GROMACS .gro file of C-alpha atoms in nm:
model
  117
    1MET     CA    1   3.488   3.083  -2.018
    2ALA     CA    2   3.361   3.146  -1.665
    3LEU     CA    3   3.368   2.784  -1.567
    4PHE     CA    4   3.745   2.784  -1.517
    5SER     CA    5   3.798   3.141  -1.402
    6ARG     CA    6   4.080   3.206  -1.158
    7THR     CA    7   3.899   3.466  -0.952
    8LYS     CA    8   3.801   3.357  -0.605
    9LYS     CA    9   3.447   3.382  -0.489
   10THR     CA   10   3.391   3.580  -0.172
   11ALA     CA   11   3.213   3.395   0.102
   12GLU     CA   12   2.920   3.570   0.262
   13ALA     CA   13   2.913   3.591   0.639
   14PRO     CA   14   2.652   3.357   0.789
   15GLU     CA   15   2.363   3.518   0.971
   16LYS     CA   16   2.376   3.512   1.349
   17LYS     CA   17   2.086   3.338   1.510
   18THR     CA   18   1.920   3.514   1.799
   19PRO     CA   19   1.816   3.303   2.095
   20ALA     CA   20   1.444   3.244   2.124
   21GLY     CA   21   1.341   3.497   2.386
   22LYS     CA   22   1.182   3.839   2.411
   23GLY     CA   23   1.350   3.980   2.099
   24ALA     CA   24   1.292   3.672   1.885
   25PRO     CA   25   1.009   3.657   1.633
   26LEU     CA   26   0.689   3.472   1.717
   27LEU     CA   27   0.770   3.168   1.503
   28ALA     CA   28   1.105   3.115   1.675
   29ARG     CA   29   0.938   3.117   2.016
   30ALA     CA   30   0.651   2.899   1.898
   31SER     CA   31   0.892   2.636   1.772
   32ALA     CA   32   0.964   2.543   2.136
   33ILE     CA   33   0.633   2.353   2.131
   34LEU     CA   34   0.631   2.054   1.898
   35ALA     CA   35   0.281   1.914   1.957
   36LEU     CA   36   0.002   1.862   2.205
   37ARG     CA   37   0.051   1.538   2.399
   38VAL     CA   38  -0.272   1.338   2.364
   39THR     CA   39  -0.289   1.066   2.627
   40GLU     CA   40  -0.546   0.954   2.880
   41LYS     CA   41  -0.358   1.121   3.164
   42ALA     CA   42  -0.315   1.446   2.968
   43THR     CA   43  -0.688   1.454   2.889
   44LYS     CA   44  -0.777   1.417   3.258
   45GLU     CA   45  -0.534   1.691   3.357
   46SER     CA   46  -0.668   1.929   3.090
   47GLU     CA   47  -0.995   1.931   3.285
   48GLN     CA   48  -0.794   2.077   3.577
   49ASN     CA   49  -0.641   2.351   3.350
   50THR     CA   50  -0.308   2.168   3.308
   51TYR     CA   51  -0.210   2.103   2.946
   52THR     CA   52   0.070   1.872   2.833
   53PHE     CA   53   0.292   1.948   2.531
   54ASN     CA   54   0.581   1.772   2.360
   55VAL     CA   55   0.861   2.030   2.347
   56ARG     CA   56   1.209   2.058   2.198
   57PRO     CA   57   1.480   1.888   2.407
   58ASP     CA   58   1.666   2.220   2.444
   59ALA     CA   59   1.359   2.431   2.526
   60THR     CA   60   1.354   2.627   2.851
   61LYS     CA   61   1.058   2.718   3.072
   62THR     CA   62   1.075   3.080   2.956
   63GLU     CA   63   1.066   2.982   2.588
   64ILE     CA   64   0.770   2.750   2.649
   65ARG     CA   65   0.582   3.021   2.843
   66GLU     CA   66   0.640   3.273   2.560
   67ALA     CA   67   0.532   3.017   2.298
   68VAL     CA   68   0.204   2.943   2.481
   69LYS     CA   69   0.137   3.317   2.515
   70GLY     CA   70   0.201   3.371   2.145
   71LEU     CA   71   0.011   3.071   2.010
   72TYR     CA   72  -0.290   3.046   2.239
   73LYS     CA   73  -0.320   3.402   2.383
   74VAL     CA   74  -0.329   3.280   2.746
   75ASP     CA   75  -0.091   3.353   3.033
   76PRO     CA   76   0.045   3.037   3.201
   77LEU     CA   77   0.075   3.029   3.580
   78THR     CA   78   0.337   2.753   3.595
   79VAL     CA   79   0.546   2.552   3.351
   80LYS     CA   80   0.696   2.221   3.462
   81ILE     CA   81   0.940   2.030   3.241
   82VAL     CA   82   0.988   1.652   3.256
   83PRO     CA   83   1.237   1.448   3.052
   84VAL     CA   84   1.097   1.152   2.858
   85ARG     CA   85   1.338   0.860   2.850
   86ALA     CA   86   1.382   0.629   2.552
   87LYS     CA   87   1.244   0.280   2.601
   88ALA     CA   88   1.364  -0.050   2.455
   89LEU     CA   89   1.135  -0.224   2.204
   90PHE     CA   90   1.122  -0.567   2.050
   91GLN     CA   91   0.892  -0.578   1.750
   92ARG     CA   92   0.877  -0.814   1.453
   93GLY     CA   93   1.197  -0.984   1.559
   94LYS     CA   94   1.401  -0.665   1.576
   95ARG     CA   95   1.526  -0.467   1.868
   96GLY     CA   96   1.480  -0.093   1.875
   97ARG     CA   97   1.418   0.210   2.092
   98THR     CA   98   1.147   0.471   2.121
   99SER     CA   99   1.258   0.828   2.085
  100ALA     CA  100   1.347   1.032   2.392
  101GLY     CA  101   1.246   1.392   2.442
  102LYS     CA  102   1.090   1.637   2.679
  103LYS     CA  103   0.737   1.721   2.783
  104ALA     CA  104   0.598   2.028   2.955
  105TYR     CA  105   0.301   2.065   3.189
  106VAL     CA  106   0.152   2.413   3.149
  107THR     CA  107  -0.098   2.524   3.416
  108LEU     CA  108  -0.340   2.807   3.338
  109LYS     CA  109  -0.541   3.017   3.578
  110LYS     CA  110  -0.904   2.931   3.647
  111GLY     CA  111  -1.132   3.036   3.364
  112ASP     CA  112  -0.863   3.021   3.093
  113HIS     CA  113  -0.858   2.727   2.856
  114ILE     CA  114  -0.696   2.625   2.530
  115GLU     CA  115  -0.930   2.521   2.251
  116PHE     CA  116  -0.801   2.241   2.029
  117THR     CA  117  -0.987   2.157   1.712
   0.00000   0.00000   0.00000
């Protein structure tokens, strides 16, 4: 009966993860961007070729630049990263917090734009 066999199973070596950079596949680089940040301020800035994205907390400027290139086929001029702090809430008699994170301002050259549908 194989259920109680005395042979030991060999453990497979876990795969090494490559950092998201030039050698990483497109999906790994694209995962630096979580979502487009849709706010009144972000909408006004998109008219000036500056787009705002919610990004992973551990994402770097290089990863974000590569993700924008891969997803939207445009070359960003600058990438600025700003931390988003958690805020205290009081709703329905309970205290809580909003989630913290990071946002990125990506500026494109004149004439380039990102089309969101």
